[in-house]
mmCIF file of C-alpha atoms and ligand atoms in Angstrom:
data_model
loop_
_atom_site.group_PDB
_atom_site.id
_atom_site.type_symbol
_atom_site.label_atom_id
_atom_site.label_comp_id
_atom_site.label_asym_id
_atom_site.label_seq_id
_atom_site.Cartn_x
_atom_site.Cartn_y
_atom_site.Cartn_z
ATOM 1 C CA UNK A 26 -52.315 -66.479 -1.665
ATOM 2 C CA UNK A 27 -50.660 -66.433 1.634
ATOM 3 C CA UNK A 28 -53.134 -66.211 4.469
ATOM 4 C CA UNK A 29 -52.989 -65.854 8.604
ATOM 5 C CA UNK A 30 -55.850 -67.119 10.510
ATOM 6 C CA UNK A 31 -54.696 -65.728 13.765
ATOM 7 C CA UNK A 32 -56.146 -67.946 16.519
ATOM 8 C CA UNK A 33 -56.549 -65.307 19.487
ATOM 9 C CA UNK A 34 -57.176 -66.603 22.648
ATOM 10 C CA UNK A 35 -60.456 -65.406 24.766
ATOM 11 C CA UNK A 36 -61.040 -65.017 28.305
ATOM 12 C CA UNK A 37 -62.889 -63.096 30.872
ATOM 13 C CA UNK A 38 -59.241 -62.417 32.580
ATOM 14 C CA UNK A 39 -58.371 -59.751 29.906
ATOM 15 C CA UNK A 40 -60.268 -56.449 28.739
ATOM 16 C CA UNK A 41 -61.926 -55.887 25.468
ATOM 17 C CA UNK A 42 -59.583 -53.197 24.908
ATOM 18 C CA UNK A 43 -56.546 -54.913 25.925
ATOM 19 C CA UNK A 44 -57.607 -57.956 23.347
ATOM 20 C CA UNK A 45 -58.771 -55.144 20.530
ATOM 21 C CA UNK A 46 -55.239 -53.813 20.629
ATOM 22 C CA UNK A 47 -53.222 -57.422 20.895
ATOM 23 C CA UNK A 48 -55.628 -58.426 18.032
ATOM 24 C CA UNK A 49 -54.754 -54.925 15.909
ATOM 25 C CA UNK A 50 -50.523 -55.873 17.031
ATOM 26 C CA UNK A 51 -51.110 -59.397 15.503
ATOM 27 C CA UNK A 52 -52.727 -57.792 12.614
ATOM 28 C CA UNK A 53 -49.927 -55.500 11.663
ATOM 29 C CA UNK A 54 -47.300 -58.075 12.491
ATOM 30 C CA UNK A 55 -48.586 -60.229 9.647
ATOM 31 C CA UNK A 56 -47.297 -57.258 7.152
ATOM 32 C CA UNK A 57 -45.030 -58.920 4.171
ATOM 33 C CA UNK A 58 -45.732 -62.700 5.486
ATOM 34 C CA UNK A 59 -49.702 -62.503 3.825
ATOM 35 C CA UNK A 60 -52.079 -61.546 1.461
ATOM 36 C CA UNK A 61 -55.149 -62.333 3.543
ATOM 37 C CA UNK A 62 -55.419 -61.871 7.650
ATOM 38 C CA UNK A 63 -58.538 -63.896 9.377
ATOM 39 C CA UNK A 64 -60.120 -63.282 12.848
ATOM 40 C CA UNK A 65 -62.307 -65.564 14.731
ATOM 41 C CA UNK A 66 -66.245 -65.053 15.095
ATOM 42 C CA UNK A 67 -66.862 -62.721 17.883
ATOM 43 C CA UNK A 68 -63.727 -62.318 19.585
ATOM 44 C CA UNK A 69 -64.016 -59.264 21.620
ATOM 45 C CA UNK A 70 -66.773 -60.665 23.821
ATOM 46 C CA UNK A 71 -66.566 -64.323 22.971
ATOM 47 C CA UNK A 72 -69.299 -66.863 21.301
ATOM 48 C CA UNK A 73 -70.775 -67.968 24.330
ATOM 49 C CA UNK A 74 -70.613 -64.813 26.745
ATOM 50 C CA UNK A 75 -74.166 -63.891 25.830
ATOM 51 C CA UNK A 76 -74.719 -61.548 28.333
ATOM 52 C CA UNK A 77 -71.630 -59.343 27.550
ATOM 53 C CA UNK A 78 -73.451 -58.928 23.955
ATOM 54 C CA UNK A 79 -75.478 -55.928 24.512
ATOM 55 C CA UNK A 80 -72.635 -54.930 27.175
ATOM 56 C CA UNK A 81 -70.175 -54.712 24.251
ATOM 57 C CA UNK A 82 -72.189 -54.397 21.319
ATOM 58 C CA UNK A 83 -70.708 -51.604 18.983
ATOM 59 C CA UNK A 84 -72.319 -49.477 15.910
ATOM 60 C CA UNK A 85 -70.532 -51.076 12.234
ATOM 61 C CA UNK A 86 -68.175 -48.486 12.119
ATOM 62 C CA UNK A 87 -67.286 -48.535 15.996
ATOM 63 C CA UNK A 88 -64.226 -49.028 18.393
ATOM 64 C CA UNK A 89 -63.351 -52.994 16.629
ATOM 65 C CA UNK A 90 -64.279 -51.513 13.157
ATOM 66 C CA UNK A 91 -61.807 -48.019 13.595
ATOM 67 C CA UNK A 92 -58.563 -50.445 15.138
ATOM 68 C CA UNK A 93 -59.432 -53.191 12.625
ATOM 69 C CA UNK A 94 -59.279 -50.683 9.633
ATOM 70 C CA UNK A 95 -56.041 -49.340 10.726
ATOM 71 C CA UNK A 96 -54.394 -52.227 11.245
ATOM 72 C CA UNK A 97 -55.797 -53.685 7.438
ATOM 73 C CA UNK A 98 -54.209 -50.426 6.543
ATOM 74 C CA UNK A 99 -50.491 -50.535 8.452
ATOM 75 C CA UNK A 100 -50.540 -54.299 7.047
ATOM 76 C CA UNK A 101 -51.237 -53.908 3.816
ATOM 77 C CA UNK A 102 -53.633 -57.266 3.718
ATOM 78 C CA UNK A 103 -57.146 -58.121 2.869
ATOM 79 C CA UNK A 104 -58.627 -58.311 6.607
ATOM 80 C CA UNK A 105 -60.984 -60.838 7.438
ATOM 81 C CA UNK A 106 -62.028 -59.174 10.825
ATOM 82 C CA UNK A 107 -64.149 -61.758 12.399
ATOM 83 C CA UNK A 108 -67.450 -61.080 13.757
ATOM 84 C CA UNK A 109 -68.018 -58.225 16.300
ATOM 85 C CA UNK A 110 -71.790 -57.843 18.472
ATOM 86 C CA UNK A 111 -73.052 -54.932 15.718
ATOM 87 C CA UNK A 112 -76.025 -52.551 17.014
ATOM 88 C CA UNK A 113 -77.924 -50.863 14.151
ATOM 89 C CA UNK A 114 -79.425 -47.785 14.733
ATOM 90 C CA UNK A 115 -82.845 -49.253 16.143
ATOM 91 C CA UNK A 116 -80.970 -50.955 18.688
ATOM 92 C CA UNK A 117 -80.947 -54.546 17.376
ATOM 93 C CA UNK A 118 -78.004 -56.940 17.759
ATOM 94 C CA UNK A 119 -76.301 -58.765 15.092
ATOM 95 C CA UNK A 120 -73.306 -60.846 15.051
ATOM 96 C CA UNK A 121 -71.737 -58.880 12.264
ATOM 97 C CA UNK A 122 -68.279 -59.711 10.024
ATOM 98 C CA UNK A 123 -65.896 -56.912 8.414
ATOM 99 C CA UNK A 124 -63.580 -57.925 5.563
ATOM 100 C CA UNK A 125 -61.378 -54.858 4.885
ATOM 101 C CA UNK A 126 -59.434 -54.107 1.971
ATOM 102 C CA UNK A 127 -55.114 -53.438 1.983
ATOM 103 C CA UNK A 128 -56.088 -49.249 2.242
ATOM 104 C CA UNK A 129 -58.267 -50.111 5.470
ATOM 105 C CA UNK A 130 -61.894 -49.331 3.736
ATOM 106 C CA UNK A 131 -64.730 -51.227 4.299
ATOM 107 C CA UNK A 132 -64.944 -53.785 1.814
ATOM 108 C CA UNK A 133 -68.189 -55.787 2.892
ATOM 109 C CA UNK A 134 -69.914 -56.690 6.087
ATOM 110 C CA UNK A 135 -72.375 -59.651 7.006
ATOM 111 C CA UNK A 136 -74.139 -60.665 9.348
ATOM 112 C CA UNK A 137 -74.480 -64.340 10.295
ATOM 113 C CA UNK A 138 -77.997 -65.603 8.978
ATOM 114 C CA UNK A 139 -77.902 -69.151 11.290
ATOM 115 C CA UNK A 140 -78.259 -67.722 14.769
ATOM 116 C CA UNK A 141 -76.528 -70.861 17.368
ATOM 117 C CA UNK A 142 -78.312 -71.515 20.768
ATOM 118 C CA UNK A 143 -82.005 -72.925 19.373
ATOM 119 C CA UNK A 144 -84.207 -71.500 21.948
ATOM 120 C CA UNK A 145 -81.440 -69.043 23.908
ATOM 121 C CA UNK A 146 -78.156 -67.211 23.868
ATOM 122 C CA UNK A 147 -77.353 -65.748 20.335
ATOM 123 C CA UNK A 148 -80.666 -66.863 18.469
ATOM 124 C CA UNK A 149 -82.942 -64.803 21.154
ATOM 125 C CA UNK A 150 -80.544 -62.225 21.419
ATOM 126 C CA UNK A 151 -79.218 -61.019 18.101
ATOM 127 C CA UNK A 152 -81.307 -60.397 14.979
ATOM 128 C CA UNK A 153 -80.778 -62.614 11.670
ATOM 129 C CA UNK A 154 -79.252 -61.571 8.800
ATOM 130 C CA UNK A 155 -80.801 -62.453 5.347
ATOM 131 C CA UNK A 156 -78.195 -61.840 2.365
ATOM 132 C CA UNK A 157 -74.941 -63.687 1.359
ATOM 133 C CA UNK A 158 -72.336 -61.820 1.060
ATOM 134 C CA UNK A 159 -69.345 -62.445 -1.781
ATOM 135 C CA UNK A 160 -66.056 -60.206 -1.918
ATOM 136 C CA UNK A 161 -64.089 -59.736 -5.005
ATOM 137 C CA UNK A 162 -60.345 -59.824 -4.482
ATOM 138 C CA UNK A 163 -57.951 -59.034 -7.354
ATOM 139 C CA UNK A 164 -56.875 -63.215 -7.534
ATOM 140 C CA UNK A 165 -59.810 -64.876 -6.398
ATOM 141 C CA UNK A 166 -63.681 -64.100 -4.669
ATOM 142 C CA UNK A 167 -64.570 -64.891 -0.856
ATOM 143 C CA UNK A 168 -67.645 -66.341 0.483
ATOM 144 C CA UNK A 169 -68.672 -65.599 3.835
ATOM 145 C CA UNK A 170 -70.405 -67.597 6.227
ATOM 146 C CA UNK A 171 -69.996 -67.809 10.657
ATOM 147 C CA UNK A 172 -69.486 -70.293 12.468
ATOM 148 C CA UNK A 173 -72.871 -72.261 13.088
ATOM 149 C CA UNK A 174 -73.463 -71.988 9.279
ATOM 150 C CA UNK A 175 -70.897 -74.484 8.313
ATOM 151 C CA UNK A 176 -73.971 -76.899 9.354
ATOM 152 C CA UNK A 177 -75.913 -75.601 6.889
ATOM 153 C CA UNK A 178 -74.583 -76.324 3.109
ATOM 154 C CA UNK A 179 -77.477 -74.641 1.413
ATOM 155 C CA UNK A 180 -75.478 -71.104 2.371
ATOM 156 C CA UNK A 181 -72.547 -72.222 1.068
ATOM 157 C CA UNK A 182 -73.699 -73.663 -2.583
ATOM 158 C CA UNK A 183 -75.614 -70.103 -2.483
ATOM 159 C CA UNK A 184 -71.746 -68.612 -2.078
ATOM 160 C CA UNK A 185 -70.603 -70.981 -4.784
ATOM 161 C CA UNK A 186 -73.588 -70.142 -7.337
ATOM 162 C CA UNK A 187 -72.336 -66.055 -6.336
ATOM 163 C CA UNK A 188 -68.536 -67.060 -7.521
ATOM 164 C CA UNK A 189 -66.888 -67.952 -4.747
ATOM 165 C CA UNK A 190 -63.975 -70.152 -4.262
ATOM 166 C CA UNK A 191 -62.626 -69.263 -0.904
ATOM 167 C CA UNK A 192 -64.813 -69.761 1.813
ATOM 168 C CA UNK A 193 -63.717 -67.558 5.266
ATOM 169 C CA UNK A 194 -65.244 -68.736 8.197
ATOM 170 C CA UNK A 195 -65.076 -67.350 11.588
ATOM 171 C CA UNK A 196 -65.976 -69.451 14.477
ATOM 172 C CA UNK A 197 -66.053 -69.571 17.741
ATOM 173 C CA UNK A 198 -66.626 -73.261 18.078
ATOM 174 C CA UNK A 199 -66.342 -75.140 21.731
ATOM 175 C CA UNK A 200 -64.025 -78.186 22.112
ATOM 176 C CA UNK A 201 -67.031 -80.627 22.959
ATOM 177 C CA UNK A 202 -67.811 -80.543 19.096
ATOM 178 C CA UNK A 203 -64.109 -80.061 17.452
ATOM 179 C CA UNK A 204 -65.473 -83.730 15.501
ATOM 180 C CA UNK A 205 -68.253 -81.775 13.832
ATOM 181 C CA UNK A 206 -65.883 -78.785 13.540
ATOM 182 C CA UNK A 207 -62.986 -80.677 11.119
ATOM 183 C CA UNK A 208 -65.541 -82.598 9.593
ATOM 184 C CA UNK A 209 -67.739 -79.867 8.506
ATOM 185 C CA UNK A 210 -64.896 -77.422 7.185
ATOM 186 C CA UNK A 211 -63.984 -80.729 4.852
ATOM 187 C CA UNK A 212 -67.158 -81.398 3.790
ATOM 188 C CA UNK A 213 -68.110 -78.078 2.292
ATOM 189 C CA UNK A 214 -64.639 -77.712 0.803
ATOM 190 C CA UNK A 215 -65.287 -80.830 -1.242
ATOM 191 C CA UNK A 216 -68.579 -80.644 -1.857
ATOM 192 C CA UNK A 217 -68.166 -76.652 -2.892
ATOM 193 C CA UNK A 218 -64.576 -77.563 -4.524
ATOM 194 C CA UNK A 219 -63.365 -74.784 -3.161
ATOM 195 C CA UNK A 220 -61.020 -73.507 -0.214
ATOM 196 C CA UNK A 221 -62.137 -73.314 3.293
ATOM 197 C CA UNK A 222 -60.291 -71.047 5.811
ATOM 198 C CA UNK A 223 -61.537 -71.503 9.181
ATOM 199 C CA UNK A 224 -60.574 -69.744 12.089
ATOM 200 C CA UNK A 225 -61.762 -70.508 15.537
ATOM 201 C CA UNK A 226 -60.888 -68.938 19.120
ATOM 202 C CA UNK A 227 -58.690 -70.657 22.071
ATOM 203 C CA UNK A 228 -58.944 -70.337 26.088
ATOM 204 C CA UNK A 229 -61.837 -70.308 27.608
ATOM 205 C CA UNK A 230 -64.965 -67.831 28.149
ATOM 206 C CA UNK A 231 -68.504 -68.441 29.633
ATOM 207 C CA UNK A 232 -66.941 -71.675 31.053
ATOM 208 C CA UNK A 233 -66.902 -73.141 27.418
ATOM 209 C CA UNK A 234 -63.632 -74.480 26.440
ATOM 210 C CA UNK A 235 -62.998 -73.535 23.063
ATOM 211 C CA UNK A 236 -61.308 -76.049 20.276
ATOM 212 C CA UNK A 237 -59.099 -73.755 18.775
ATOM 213 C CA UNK A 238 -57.623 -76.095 16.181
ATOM 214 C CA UNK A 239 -57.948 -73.143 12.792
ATOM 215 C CA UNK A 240 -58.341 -75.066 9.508
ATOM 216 C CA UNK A 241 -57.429 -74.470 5.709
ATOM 217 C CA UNK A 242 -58.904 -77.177 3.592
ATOM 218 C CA UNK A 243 -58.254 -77.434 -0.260
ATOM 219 C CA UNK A 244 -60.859 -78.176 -3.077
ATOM 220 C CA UNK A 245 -59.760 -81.830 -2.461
ATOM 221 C CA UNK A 246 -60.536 -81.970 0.653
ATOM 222 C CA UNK A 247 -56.747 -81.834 1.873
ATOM 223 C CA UNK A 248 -56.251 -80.351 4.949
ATOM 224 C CA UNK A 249 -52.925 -77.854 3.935
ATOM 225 C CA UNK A 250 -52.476 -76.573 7.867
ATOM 226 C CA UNK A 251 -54.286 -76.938 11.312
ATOM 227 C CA UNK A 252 -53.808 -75.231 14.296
ATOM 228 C CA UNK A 253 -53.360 -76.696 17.633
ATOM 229 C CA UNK A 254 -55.841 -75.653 20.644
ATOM 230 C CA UNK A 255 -53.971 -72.564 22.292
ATOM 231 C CA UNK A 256 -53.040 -69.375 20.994
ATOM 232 C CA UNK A 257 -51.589 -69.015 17.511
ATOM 233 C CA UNK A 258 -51.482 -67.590 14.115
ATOM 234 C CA UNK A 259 -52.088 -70.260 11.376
ATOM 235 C CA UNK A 260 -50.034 -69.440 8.414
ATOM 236 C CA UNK A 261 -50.697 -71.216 4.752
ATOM 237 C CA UNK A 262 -50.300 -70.180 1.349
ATOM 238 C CA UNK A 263 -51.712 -71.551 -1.866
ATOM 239 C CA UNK A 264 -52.278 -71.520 -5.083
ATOM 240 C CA UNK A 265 -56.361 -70.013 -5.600
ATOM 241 C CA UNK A 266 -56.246 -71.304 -9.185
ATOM 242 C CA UNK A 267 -56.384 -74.968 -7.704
ATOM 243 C CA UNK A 268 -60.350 -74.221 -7.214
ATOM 244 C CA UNK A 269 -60.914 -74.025 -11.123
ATOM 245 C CA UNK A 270 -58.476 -76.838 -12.162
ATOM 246 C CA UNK A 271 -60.523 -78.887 -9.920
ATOM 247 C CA UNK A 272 -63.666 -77.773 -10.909
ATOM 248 C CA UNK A 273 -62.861 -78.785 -14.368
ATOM 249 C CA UNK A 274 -60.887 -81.999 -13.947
ATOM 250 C CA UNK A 275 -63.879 -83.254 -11.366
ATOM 251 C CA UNK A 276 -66.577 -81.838 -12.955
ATOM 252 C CA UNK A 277 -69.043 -82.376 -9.896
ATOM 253 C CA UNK A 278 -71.097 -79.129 -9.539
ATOM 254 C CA UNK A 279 -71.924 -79.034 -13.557
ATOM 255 C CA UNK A 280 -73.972 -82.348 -12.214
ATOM 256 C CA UNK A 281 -76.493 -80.804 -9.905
ATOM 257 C CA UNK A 282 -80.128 -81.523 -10.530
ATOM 258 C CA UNK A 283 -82.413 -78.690 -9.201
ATOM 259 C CA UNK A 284 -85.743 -78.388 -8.459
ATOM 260 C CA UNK A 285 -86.150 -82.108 -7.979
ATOM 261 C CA UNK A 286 -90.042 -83.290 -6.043
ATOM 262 C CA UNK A 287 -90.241 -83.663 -2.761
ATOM 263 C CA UNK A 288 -91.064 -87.322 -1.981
ATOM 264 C CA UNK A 289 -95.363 -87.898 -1.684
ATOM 265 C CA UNK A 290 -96.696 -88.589 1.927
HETATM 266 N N1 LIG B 7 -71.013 -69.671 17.915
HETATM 267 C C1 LIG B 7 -71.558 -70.667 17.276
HETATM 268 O O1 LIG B 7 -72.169 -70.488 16.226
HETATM 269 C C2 LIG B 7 -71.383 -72.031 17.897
HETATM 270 C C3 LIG B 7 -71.774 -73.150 16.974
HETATM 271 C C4 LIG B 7 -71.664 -74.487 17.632
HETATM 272 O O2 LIG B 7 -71.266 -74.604 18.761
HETATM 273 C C5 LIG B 7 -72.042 -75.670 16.852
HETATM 274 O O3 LIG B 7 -72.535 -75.543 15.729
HETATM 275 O O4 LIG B 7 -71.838 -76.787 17.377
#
């Protein structure tokens, strides 16, 4: 599997169009060189530029979803689209991801069920979303997650237990917590034994610095590639099958114990 987690930088100096067609460009230039494209988490408005999210928000199969599906399509790759600000049709937000298949249809959507900003920002504004999401791909199975829910493992052993072995995770995580970022994409790659592909944003938006700094993590816990902090596509291949080998040379998960009691008060 040879992915591209392309790194796209995001700032209040360019449009949302200009960035939708640099991001669709980058796309298509990644045609022969991979297998699987990645976006970061809500890169036409940014993470943290809350009040562009109702500004920009978008139906699923809007201005983002139209480019993104041509692009999938002019590629030929599996499109991990990132996260765009979705409306539904009663007018709630969610901060919705589109995976798209080689012939540009709509292979799966989800939207983000941990909500970042505790008592502002995203969690007021955008609505939680409830199921985990899985895609099938011919060699291996992707489990989706954004951003803020790397902190929470529960969603990713709910992946795993759904089949998943590559984890895609689009961020767009600020530079004051790139620890927690590195740390976190290695922890749930061992703990899940599986892959973890995540792809954050660079520049600056909202006056957040962003960390930039993409990761792909193996089953091990190796880190095969990691990008710097500016602008870049993150290219990595490997080998998918590594996720079972490990699984059965390090036996780990087979050793869970559920439905343990809670300790007495
Ligand atoms: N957009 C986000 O979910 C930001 C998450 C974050 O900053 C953190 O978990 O720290």
């Amino acid at each position: 599997m040879r992915a591209s987690l392309i790194q796209i930088a995001v700032s209040e100096d360019e449009s949302v169009d200009s960035r939708r067609e640099r991001a669709a460009a980058l796309v298509r230039e990644q045609a022969g060189s991979a297998d699987l494209v990645v976006l970061p988490e809500l890169w036409t408005t940014g993470a943290f530029a809350y009040e562009q999210f109702g500004a920009e928000a978008e139906p699923l199969r809007g201005p983002t979803y139209e480019a993104m599906a041509g692009a999938a399509a002019d590629a030929g790759v599996w499109l991990h689209a990132g996260s765009v600000p979705e409306r539904d049709a009663e007018g709630a937000l969610y901060n919705t991801s589109l995976v798209f298949s080689p012939s540009g249809e709509l292979a799966a959507s989800y939207r983000k069920i941990h909500r970042f900003g505790f008592d502002k920002g995203e969690a007021v504004l955008m609505g939680a979303g409830r199921e985990l999401v899985t895609v099938r791909l011919p060699s291996t199975t992707l489990g989706l997650a954004t951003c803020y829910d790397l902190r929470f493992p529960e969603l990713f052993r709910g992946l795993v237990d759904g089949g998943a072995e590559v984890l895609v995770i689009p961020a767009g995580w600020p530079e004051r917590r790139r620890g927690h970022w590195t740390l976190l994409a290695r922890a749930r790659a061992v703990e899940n034994q599986a892959f973890v592909l995540a792809c954050g944003t660079a520049g600056e938006h909202a006056g957040v610095p962003q960390a930039g700094h993409s990761i792909v993590v193996d089953p091990w816990g190796e880190v095969l590639g990691e990008a710097g902090a500016g602008e870049e596509v993150l290219r990595v291949s490997f080998d998918a099958g590594k996720v079972g080998v490990t699984r059965e040379q390090f036996p780990a998960l087979k050793d869970r114990v559920l439905g343990v009691e809670a300790p007495r008060r």
